[in-house]
Every structure is written in C-alpha cells, then in structure tokens.
PDB file of C-alpha atoms and ligand atoms in Angstrom:
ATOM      1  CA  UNK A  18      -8.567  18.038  -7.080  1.00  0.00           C
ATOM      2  CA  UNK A  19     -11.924  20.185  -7.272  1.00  0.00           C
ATOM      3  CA  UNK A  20     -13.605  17.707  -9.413  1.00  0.00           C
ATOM      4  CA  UNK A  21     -17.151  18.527  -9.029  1.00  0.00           C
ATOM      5  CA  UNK A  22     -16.261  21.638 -11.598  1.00  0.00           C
ATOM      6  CA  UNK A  23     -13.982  19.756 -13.555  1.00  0.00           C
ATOM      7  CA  UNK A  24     -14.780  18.740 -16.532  1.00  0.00           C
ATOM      8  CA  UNK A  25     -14.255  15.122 -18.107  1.00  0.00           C
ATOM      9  CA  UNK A  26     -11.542  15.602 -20.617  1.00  0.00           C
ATOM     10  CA  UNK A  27      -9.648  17.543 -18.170  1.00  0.00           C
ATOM     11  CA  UNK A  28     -10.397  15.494 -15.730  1.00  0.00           C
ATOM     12  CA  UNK A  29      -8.892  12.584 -18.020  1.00  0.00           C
ATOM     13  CA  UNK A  30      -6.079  14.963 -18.993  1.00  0.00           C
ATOM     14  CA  UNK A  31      -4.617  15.284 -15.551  1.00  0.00           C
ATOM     15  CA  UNK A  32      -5.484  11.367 -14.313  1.00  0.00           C
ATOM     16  CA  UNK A  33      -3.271  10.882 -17.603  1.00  0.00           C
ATOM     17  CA  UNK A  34      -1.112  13.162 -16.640  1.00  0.00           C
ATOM     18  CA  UNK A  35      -0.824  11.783 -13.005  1.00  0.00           C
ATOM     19  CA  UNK A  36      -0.494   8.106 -13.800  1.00  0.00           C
ATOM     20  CA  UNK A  37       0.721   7.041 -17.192  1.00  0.00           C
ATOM     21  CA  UNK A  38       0.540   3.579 -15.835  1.00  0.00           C
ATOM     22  CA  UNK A  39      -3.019   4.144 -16.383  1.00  0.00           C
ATOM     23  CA  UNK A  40      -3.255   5.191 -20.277  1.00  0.00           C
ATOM     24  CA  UNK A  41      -4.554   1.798 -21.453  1.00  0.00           C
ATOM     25  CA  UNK A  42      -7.238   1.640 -19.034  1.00  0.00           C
ATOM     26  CA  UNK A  43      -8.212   5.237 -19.401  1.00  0.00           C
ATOM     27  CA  UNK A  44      -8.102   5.063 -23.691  1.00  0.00           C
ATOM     28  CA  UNK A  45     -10.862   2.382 -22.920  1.00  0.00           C
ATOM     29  CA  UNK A  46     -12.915   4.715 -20.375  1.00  0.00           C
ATOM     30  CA  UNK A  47     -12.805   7.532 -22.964  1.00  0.00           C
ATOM     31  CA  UNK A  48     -13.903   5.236 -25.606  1.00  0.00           C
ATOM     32  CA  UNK A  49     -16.922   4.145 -23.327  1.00  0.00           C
ATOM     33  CA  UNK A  50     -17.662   7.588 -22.717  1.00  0.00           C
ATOM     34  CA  UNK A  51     -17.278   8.709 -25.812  1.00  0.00           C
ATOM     35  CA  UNK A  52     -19.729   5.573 -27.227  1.00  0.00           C
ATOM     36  CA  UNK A  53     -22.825   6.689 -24.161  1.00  0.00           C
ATOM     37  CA  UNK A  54     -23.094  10.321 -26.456  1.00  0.00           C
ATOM     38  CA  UNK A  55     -24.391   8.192 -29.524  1.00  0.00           C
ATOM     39  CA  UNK A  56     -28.281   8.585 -29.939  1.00  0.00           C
ATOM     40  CA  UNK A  57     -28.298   4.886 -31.315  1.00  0.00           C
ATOM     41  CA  UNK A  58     -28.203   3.814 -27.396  1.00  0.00           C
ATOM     42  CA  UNK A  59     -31.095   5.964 -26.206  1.00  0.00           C
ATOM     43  CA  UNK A  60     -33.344   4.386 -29.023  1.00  0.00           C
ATOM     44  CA  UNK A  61     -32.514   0.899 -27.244  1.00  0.00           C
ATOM     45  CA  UNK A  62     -33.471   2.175 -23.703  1.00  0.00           C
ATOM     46  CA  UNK A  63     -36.263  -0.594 -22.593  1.00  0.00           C
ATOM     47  CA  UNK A  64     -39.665  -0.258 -21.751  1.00  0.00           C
ATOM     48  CA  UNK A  65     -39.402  -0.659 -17.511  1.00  0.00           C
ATOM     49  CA  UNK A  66     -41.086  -3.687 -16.639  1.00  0.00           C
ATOM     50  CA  UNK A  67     -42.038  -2.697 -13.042  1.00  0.00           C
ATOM     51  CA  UNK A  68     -41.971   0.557 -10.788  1.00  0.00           C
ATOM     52  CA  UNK A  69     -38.861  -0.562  -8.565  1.00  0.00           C
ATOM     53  CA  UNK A  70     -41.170  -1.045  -5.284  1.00  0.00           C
ATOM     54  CA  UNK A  71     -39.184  -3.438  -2.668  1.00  0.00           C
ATOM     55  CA  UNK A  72     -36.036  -2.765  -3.951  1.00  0.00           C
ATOM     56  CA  UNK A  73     -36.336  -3.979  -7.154  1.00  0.00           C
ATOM     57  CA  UNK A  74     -33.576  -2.346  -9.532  1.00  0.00           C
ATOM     58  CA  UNK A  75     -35.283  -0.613 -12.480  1.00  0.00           C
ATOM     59  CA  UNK A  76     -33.121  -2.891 -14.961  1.00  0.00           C
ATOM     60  CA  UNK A  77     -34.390  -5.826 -13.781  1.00  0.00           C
ATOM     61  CA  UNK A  78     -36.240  -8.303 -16.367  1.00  0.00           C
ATOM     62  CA  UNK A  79     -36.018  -5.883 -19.202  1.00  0.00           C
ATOM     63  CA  UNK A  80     -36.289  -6.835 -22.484  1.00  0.00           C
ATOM     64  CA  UNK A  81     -33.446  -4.857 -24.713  1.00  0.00           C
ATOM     65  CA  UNK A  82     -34.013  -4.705 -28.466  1.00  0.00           C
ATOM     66  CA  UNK A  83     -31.104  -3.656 -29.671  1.00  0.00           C
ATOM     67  CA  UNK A  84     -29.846  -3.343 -33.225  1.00  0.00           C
ATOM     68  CA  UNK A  85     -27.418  -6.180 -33.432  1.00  0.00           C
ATOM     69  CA  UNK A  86     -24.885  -5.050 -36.164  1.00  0.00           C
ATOM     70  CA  UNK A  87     -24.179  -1.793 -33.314  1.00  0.00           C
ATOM     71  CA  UNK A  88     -23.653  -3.610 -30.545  1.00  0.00           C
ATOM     72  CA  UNK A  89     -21.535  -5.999 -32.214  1.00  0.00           C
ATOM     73  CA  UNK A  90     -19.559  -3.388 -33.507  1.00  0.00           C
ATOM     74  CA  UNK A  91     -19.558  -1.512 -30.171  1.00  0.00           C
ATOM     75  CA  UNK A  92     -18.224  -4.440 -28.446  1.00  0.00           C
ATOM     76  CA  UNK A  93     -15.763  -5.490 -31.242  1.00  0.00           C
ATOM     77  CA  UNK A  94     -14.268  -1.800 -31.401  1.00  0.00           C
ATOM     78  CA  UNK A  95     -13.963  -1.268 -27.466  1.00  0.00           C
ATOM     79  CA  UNK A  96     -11.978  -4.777 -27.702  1.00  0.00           C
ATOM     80  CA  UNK A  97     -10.257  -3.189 -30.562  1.00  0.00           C
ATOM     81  CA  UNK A  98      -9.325  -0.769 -28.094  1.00  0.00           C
ATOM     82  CA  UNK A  99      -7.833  -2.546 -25.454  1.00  0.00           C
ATOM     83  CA  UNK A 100      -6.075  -4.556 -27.603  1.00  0.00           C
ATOM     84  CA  UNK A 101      -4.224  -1.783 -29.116  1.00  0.00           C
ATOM     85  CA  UNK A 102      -3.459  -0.164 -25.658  1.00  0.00           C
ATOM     86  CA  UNK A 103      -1.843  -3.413 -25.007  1.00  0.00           C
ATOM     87  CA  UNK A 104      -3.681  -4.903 -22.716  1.00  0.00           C
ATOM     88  CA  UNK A 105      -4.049  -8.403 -21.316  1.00  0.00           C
ATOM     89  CA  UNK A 106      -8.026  -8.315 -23.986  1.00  0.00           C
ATOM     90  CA  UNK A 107      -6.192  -9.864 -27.110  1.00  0.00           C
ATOM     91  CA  UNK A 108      -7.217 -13.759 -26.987  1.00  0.00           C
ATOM     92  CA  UNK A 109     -10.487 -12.527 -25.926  1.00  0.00           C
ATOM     93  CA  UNK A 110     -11.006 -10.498 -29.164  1.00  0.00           C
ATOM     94  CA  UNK A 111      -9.594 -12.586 -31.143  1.00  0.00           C
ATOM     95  CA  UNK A 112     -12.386 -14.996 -30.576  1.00  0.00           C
ATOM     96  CA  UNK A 113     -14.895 -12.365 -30.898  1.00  0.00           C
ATOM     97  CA  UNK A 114     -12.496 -11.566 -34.468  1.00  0.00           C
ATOM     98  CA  UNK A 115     -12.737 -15.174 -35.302  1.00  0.00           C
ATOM     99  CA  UNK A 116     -16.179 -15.676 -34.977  1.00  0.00           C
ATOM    100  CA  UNK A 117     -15.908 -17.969 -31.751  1.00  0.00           C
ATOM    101  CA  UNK A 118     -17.730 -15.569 -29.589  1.00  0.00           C
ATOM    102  CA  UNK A 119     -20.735 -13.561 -30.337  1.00  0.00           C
ATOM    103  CA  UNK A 120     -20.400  -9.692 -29.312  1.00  0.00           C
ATOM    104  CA  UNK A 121     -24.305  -9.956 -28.582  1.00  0.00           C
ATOM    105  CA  UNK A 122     -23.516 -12.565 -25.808  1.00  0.00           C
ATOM    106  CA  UNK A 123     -20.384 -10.996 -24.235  1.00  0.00           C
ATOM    107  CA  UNK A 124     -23.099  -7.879 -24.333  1.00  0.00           C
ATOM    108  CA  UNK A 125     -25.651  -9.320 -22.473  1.00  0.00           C
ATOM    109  CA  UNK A 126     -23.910 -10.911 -19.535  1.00  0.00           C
ATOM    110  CA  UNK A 127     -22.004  -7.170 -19.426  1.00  0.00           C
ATOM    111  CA  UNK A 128     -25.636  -4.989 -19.334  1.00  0.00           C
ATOM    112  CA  UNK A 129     -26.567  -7.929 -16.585  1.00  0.00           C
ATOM    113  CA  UNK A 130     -23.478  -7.523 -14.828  1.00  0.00           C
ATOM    114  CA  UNK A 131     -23.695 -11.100 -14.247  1.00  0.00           C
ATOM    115  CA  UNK A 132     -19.985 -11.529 -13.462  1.00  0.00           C
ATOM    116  CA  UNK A 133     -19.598 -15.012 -13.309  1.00  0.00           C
ATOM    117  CA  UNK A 134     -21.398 -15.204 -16.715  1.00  0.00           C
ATOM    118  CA  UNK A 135     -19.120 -12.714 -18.249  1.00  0.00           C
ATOM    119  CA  UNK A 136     -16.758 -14.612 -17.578  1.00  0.00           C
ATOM    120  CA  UNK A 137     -17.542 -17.518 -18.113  1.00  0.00           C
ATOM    121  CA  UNK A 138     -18.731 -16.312 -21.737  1.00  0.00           C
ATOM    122  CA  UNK A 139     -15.589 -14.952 -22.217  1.00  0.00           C
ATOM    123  CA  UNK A 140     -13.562 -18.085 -21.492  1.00  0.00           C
ATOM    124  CA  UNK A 141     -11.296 -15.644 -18.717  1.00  0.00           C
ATOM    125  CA  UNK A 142     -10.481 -17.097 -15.444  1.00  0.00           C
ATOM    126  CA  UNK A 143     -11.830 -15.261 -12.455  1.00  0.00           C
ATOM    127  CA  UNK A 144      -8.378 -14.234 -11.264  1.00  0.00           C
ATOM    128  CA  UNK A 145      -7.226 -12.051 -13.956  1.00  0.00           C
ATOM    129  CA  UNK A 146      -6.094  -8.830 -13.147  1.00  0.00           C
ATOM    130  CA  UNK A 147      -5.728  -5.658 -15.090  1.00  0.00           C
ATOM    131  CA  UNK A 148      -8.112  -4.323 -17.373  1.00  0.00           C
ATOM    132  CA  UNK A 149     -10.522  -7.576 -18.222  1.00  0.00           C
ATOM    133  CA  UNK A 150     -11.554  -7.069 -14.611  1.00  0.00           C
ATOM    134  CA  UNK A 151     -13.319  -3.406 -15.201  1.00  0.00           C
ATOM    135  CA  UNK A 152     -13.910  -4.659 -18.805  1.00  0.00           C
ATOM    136  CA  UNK A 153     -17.831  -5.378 -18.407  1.00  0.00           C
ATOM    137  CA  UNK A 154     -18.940  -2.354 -16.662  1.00  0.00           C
ATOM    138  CA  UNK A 155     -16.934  -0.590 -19.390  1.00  0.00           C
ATOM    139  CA  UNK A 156     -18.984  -2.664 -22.588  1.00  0.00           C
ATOM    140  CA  UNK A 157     -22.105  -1.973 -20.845  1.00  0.00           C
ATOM    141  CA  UNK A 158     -21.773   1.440 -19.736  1.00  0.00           C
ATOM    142  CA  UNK A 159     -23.324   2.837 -23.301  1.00  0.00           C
ATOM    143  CA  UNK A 160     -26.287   1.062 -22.310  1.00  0.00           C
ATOM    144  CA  UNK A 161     -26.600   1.508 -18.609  1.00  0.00           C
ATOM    145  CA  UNK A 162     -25.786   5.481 -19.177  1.00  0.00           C
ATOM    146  CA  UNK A 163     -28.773   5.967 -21.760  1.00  0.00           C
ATOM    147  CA  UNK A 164     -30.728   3.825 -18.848  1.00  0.00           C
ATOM    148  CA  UNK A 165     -30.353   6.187 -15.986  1.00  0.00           C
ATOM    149  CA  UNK A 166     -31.065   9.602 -18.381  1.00  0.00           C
ATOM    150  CA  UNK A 167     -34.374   7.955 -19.376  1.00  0.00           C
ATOM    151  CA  UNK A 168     -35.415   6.535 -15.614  1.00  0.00           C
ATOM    152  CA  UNK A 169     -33.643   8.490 -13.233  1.00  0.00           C
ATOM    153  CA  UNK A 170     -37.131  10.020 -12.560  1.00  0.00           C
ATOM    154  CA  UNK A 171     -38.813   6.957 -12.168  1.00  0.00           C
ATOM    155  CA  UNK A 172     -36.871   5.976  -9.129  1.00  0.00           C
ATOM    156  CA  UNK A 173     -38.789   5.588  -6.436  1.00  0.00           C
ATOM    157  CA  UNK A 174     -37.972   8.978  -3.927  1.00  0.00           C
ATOM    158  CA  UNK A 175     -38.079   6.139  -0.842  1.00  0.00           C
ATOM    159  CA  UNK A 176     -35.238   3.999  -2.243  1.00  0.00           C
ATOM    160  CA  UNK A 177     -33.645   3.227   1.003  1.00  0.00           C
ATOM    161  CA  UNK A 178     -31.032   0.411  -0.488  1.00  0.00           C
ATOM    162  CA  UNK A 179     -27.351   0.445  -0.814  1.00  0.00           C
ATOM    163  CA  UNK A 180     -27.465  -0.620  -4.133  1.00  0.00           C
ATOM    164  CA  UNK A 181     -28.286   1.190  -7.604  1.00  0.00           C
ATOM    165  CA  UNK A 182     -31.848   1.792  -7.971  1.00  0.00           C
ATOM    166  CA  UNK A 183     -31.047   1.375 -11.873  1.00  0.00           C
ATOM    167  CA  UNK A 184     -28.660  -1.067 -12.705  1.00  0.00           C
ATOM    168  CA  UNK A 185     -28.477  -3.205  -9.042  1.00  0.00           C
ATOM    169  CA  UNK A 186     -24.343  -2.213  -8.775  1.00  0.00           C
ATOM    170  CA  UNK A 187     -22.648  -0.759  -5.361  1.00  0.00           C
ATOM    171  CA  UNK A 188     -22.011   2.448  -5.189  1.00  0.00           C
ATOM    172  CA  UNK A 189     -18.615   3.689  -6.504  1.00  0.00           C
ATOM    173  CA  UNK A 190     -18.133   6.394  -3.529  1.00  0.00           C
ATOM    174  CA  UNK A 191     -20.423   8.555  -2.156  1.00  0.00           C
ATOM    175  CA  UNK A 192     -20.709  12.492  -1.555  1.00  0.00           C
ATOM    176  CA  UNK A 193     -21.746  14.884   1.140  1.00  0.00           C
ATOM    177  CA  UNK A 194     -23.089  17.343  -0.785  1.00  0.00           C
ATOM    178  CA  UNK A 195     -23.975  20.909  -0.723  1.00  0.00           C
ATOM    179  CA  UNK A 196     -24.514  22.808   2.791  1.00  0.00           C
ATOM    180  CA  UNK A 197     -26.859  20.750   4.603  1.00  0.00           C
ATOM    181  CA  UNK A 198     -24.279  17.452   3.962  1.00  0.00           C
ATOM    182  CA  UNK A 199     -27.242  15.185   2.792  1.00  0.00           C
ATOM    183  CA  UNK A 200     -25.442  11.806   1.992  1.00  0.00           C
ATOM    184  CA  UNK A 201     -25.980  10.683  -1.988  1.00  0.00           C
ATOM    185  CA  UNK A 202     -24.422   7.310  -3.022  1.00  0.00           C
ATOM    186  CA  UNK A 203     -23.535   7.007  -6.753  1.00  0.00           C
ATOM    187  CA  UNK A 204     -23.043   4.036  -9.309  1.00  0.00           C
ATOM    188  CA  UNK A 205     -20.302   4.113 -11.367  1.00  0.00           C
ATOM    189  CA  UNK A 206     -21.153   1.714 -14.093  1.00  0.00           C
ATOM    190  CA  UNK A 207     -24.524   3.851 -14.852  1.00  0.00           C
ATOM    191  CA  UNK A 208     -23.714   7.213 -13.110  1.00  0.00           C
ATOM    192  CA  UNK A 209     -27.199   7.482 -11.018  1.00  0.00           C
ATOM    193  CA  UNK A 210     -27.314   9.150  -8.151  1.00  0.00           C
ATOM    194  CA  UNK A 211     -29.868   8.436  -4.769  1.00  0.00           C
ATOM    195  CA  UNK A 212     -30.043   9.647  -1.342  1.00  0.00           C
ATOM    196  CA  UNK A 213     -29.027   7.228   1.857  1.00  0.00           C
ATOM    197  CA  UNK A 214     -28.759   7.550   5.989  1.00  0.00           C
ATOM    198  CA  UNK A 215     -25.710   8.502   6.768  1.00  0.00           C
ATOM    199  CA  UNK A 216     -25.446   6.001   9.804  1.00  0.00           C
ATOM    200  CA  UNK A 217     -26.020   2.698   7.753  1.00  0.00           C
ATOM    201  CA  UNK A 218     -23.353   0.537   5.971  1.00  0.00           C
ATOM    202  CA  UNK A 219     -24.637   0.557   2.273  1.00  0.00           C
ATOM    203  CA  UNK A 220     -23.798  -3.266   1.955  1.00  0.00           C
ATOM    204  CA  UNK A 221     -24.748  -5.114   4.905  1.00  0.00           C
ATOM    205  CA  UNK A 222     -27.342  -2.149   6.344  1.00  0.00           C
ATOM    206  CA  UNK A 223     -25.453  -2.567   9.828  1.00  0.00           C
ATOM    207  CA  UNK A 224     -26.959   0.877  11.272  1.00  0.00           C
ATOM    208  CA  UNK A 225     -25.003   0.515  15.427  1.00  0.00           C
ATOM    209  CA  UNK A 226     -22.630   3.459  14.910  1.00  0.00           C
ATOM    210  CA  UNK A 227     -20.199   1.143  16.989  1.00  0.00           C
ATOM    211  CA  UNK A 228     -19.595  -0.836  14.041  1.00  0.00           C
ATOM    212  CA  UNK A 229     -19.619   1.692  11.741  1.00  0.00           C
ATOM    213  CA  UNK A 230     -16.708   4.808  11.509  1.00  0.00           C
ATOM    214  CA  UNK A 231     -14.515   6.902   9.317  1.00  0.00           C
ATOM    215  CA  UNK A 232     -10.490   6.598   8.144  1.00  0.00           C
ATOM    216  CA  UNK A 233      -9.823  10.538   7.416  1.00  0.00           C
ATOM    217  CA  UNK A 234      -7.025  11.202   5.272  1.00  0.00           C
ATOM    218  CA  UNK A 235      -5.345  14.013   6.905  1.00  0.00           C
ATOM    219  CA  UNK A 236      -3.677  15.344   4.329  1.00  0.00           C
ATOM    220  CA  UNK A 237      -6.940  15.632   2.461  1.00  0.00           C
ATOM    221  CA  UNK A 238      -8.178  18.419   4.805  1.00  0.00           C
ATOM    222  CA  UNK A 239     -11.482  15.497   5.609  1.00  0.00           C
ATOM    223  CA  UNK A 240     -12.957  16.625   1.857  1.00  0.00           C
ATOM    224  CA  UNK A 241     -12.079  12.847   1.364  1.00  0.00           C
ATOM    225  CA  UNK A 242     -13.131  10.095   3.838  1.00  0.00           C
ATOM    226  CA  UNK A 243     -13.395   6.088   3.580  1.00  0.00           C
ATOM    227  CA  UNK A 244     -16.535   5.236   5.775  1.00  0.00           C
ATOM    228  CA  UNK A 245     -15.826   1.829   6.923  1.00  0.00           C
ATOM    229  CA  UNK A 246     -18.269  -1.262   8.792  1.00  0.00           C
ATOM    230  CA  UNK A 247     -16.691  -3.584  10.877  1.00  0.00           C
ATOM    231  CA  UNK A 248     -19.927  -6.202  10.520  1.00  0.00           C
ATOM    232  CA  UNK A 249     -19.222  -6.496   6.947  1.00  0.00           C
ATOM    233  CA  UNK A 250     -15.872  -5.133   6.395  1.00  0.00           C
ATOM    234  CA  UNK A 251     -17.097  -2.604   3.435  1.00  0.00           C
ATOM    235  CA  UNK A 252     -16.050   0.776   3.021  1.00  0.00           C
ATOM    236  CA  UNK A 253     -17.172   3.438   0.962  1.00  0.00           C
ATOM    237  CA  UNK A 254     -15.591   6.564  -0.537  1.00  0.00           C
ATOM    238  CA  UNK A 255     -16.882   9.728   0.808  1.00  0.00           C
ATOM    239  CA  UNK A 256     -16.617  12.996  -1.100  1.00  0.00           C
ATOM    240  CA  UNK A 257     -17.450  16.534  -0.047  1.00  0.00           C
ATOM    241  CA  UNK A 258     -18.820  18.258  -2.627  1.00  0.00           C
ATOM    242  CA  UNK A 259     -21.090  21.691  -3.595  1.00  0.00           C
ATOM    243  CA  UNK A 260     -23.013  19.671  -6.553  1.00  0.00           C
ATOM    244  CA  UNK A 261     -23.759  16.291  -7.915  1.00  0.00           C
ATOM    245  CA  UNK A 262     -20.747  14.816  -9.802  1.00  0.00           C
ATOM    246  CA  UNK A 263     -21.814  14.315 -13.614  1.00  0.00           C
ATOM    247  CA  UNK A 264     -23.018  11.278 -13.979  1.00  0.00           C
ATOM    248  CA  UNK A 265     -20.432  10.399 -16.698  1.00  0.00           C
ATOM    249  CA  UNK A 266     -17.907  11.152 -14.374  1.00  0.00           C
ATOM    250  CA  UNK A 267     -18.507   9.465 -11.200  1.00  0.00           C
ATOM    251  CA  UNK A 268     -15.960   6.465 -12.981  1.00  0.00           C
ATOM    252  CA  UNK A 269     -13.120   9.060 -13.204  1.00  0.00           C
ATOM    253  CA  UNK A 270     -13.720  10.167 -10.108  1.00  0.00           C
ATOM    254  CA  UNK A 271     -13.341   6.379  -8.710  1.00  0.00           C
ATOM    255  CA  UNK A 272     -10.631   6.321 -10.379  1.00  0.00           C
ATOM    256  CA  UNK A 273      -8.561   9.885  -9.483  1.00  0.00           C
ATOM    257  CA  UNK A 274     -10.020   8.399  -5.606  1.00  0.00           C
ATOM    258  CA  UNK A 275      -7.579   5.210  -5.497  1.00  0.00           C
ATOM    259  CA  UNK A 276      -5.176   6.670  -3.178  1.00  0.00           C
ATOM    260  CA  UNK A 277      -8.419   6.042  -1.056  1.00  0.00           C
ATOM    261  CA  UNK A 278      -8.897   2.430  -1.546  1.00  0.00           C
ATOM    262  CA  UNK A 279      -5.724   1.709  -1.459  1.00  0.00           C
ATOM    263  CA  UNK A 280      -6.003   3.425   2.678  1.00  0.00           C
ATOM    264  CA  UNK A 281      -8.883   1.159   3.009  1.00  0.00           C
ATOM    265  CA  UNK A 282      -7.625  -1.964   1.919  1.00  0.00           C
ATOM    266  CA  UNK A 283      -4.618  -1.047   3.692  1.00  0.00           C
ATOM    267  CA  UNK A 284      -6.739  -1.702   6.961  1.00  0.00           C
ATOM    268  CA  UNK A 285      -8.503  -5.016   5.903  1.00  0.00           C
ATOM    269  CA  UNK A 286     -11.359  -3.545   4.286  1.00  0.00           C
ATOM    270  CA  UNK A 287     -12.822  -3.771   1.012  1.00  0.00           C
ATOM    271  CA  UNK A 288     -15.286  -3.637  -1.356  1.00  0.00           C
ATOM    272  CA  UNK A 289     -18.119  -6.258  -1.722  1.00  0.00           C
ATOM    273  CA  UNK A 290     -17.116  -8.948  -4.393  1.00  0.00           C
ATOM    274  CA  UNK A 291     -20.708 -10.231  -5.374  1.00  0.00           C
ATOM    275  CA  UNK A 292     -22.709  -7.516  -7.067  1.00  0.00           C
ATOM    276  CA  UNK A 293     -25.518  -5.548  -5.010  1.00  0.00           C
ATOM    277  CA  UNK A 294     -28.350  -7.180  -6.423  1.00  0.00           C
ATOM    278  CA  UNK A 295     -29.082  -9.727  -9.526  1.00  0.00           C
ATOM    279  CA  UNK A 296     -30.404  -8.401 -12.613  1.00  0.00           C
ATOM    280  CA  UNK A 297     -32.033 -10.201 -15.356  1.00  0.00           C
ATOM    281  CA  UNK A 298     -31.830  -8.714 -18.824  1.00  0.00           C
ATOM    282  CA  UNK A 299     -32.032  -9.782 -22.294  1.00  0.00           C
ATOM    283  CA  UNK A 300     -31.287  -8.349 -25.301  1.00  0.00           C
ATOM    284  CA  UNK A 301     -32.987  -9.498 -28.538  1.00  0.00           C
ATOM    285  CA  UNK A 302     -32.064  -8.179 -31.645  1.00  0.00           C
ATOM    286  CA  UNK A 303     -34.288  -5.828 -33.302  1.00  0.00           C
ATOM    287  CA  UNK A 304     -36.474  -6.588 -35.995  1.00  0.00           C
ATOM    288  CA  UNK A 305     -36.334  -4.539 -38.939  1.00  0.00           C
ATOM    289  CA  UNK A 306     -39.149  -4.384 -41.023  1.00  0.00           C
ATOM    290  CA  UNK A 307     -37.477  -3.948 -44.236  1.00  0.00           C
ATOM    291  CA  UNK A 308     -35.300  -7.210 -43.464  1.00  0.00           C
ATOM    292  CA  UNK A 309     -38.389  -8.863 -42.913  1.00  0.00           C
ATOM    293  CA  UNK A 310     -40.090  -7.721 -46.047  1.00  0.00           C
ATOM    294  CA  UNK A 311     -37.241  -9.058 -47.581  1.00  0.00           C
ATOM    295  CA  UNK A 312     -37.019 -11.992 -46.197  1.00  0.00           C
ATOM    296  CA  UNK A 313     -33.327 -11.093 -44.692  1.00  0.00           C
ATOM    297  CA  UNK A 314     -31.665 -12.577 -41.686  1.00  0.00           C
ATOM    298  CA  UNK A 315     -30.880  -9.656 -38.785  1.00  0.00           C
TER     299      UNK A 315
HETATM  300 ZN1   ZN B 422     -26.148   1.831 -11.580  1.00  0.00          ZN
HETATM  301 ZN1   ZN B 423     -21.569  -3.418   6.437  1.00  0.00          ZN
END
C-alpha cells in the first residue's frame, strides 16, 4: 500500500477491510483520532519546562492543567468504546463506571506512559493481551498529539537519540524518505518525527555495522525493511517513502506494517519492552475562576 498519500479514513477503510479481526481495536484508534481534532486538548498543551538539551524528552516534568470533567469523560467514553467493541476493557470500566477508579489517574499514568503504573492503576495484570495492552498510548494520544503540533519546533535540530524527543516512546518504524534517503524515526503514540544515522541501533546505539543489518521482504520490492541489532536484539520498521507520514497516521501505518513484525519476531527479534526514556508528568485539574468565586469544588 502507497500510504504516504493515503489518507486516514481510507487508510482505516482498507486495514478494516483487510483484517476484520481487527475492528475492535481499530473503532478505538478512530475514536483516539477522532478525540486529538478537539481544540479542548490544545488549550491543555503545557508550558515546556526545559529546552530538551541532553536528551531530555520535551514532556518531561510538565505540569498539565487540564479541565477535569473532559478528561474524565474522554477516558470514560474511549472505555465506553472498547467495551462495546467487545473487548477484554469491561471490568476495567466498570470501576471507572462505579466510581472505584478515577479517569484523572488512569490519565496520568497513560500521558506518562509509565507502564507499570498504568497498570498497576488499573488493577490489570502485566500479561494481558489484546487491546488493554495498546490501551494507554491510545487514552493519551489526545494529549501527546496536541503536544507535538505545539513543540515540534522546539526540538532541538541535534537530537541524536533513539527515542521521542517529545513524549520519551520508541519509534514505531522508521522511513527513508524522499531522494536523498535521509533516515527519520517516528513515534507512534505522539506522531513526531526526527532525523537519526542510519548505521546506529535506535535502542541500544550499537553503531559496528557487524551487529547491525537488514531482513528484506522480497515480495515487498525492499520499500519495506526490518533493520535489526544483534547487541540488543531490536528491530525497527523501515519505510521508503517520498514525504513524511502524517503524524496522525504513523499508528495505522504500524499497524497495516505487522506482516513486518511478525518477520522480525519470527527471527528472535523484538521490540524493546521498557519504554525509551522516563517521563514525569502531572496533571492538575484546572482551576476555574467562576468555581472559585463560587466557592465550587472542580
Ligand atoms: Zn512521541
Ligand atoms: Zn541495539
């Protein structure tokens, strides 16, 4: 598929089309990027704290005041959601339904991508499968997509790290793009986009080309590649392309890639299971003047 010049919703028609086992998870992707279009999230975009020297994600140590009544409902209606796609999300929001679990919570250990927090907010154990698994990225994408429109010229031009100068996540896949090749890595969770070496692993920064290499799909005419390290066992999509894919559609494009990762796991490799670098973020509800004139609780 030609999916630099594809557009999302087709792009969401034909992965629907391709893999109904996927509907559930992709009714929750559209909902995410449907929910990243509202103006409410840009008006919650943080002031940066610091100017990302030594490889420092921008996120990191933000304060985000956020409205609480949206994000609870955000997070309640993406659960809603799942739950009606009939996924494995139902005890979870039925807490949140109950009142057991505060949305605002489940929120902030998402927007950290704090994993083992998420989870252990949620009460889910860490082998789950399915859905739950992508289910963080997905509440905090809103967020971290209104993040990287307001920074993404505030990264620093030097970034040399494998993570996301933004939001601290690995890249999704990566691209060779446009006619001199130059090698852009791309976050899924946030959609930003920075330049790297081709001849360094992304995760480990193992640069000895003997350790590093490429599985070509042949039937993919080598417009697809997985680059692989053997130091750290990582591997990373590659994707030629003419332009940058959207931002809001690097996650599809993950997706419509898993014939890819599949190849690569295929051959013992895989992609890093701790996240690319911590991130410390709260979120503090807003205060409204009016509700404090009045004397109301937020
Ligand atoms: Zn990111
Ligand atoms: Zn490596």
């Amino acid at each position: 598929m030609a999916l630099e010049t594809t557009s999302g919703s087709l792009l969401l028609t034909v992965l629907d089309a391709e893999h109904p086992e996927w509907r559930p998870l992709l009714a929750v992707i559209k909902e995410a990027l449907r929910e990243a279009e509202r103006p409410q999230w840009a008006r919650f975009v943080p002031t940066l704290e610091h100017s990302g020297r030594g490889g420092r994600p921008l996120l990191d140590g933000v304060v985000i005041n956020a409205t609480p009544r949206l994000v609870r409902r955000w997070v309640r209606h993406i659960l809603g959601i799942a739950t009606a796609a009939g996924t494995e999300v139902k005890p979870l929001a039925r807490r949140v339904a109950e009142g057991w679990l505060d949305p605002l919570l489940l929120f902030e250990s998402a927007v950290s991508q704090d994993v083992d927090r998420f989870h252990e907010v949620a009460l889910v154990d860490r082998d789950y499968h399915g859905l739950l698994r992508g289910l963080a990225s997905l509440i905090a994408m809103p967020m971290l997509q209104s993040c990287r429109r307001a920074w993404a010229d505030r990264v620093p031009i030097d970034w040399a790290y494998g993570f996301c100068p933004i939001c601290g996540g690995w890249p999704a896949l990566a691209e060779m793009r446009g006619l001199d090749g130059a090698r852009h890595l791309r976050c899924g969770c946030c959609g930003s986009d920075w330049r790297a070496g081709w001849l360094r692993c992304p995760f480990c920064g193992e640069g000895d080309h003997e350790k590093l290499g490429s599985l070509v799909s042949p039937d993919k005419l080598e417009r697809e590649t997985i680059e692989v390290c053997d130091r750290c066992s990582g591997y990373v999509k590659t994707m030629t392309t003419l332009r940058a894919i959207r931002p809001e559609h690097v996650v599809l494009q993950d997706l419509a890639t898993v014939v890819l990762d599949i190849a690569a796991l295929e051959r013992g490799y895989r992609r890093p299971a701790a996240k690319g670098h911590e991130v410390a973020v709260s979120v503090v509800a807003e205060s409204s003047r009016l509700r404090d004139l009045l004397g109301l609780r937020p």
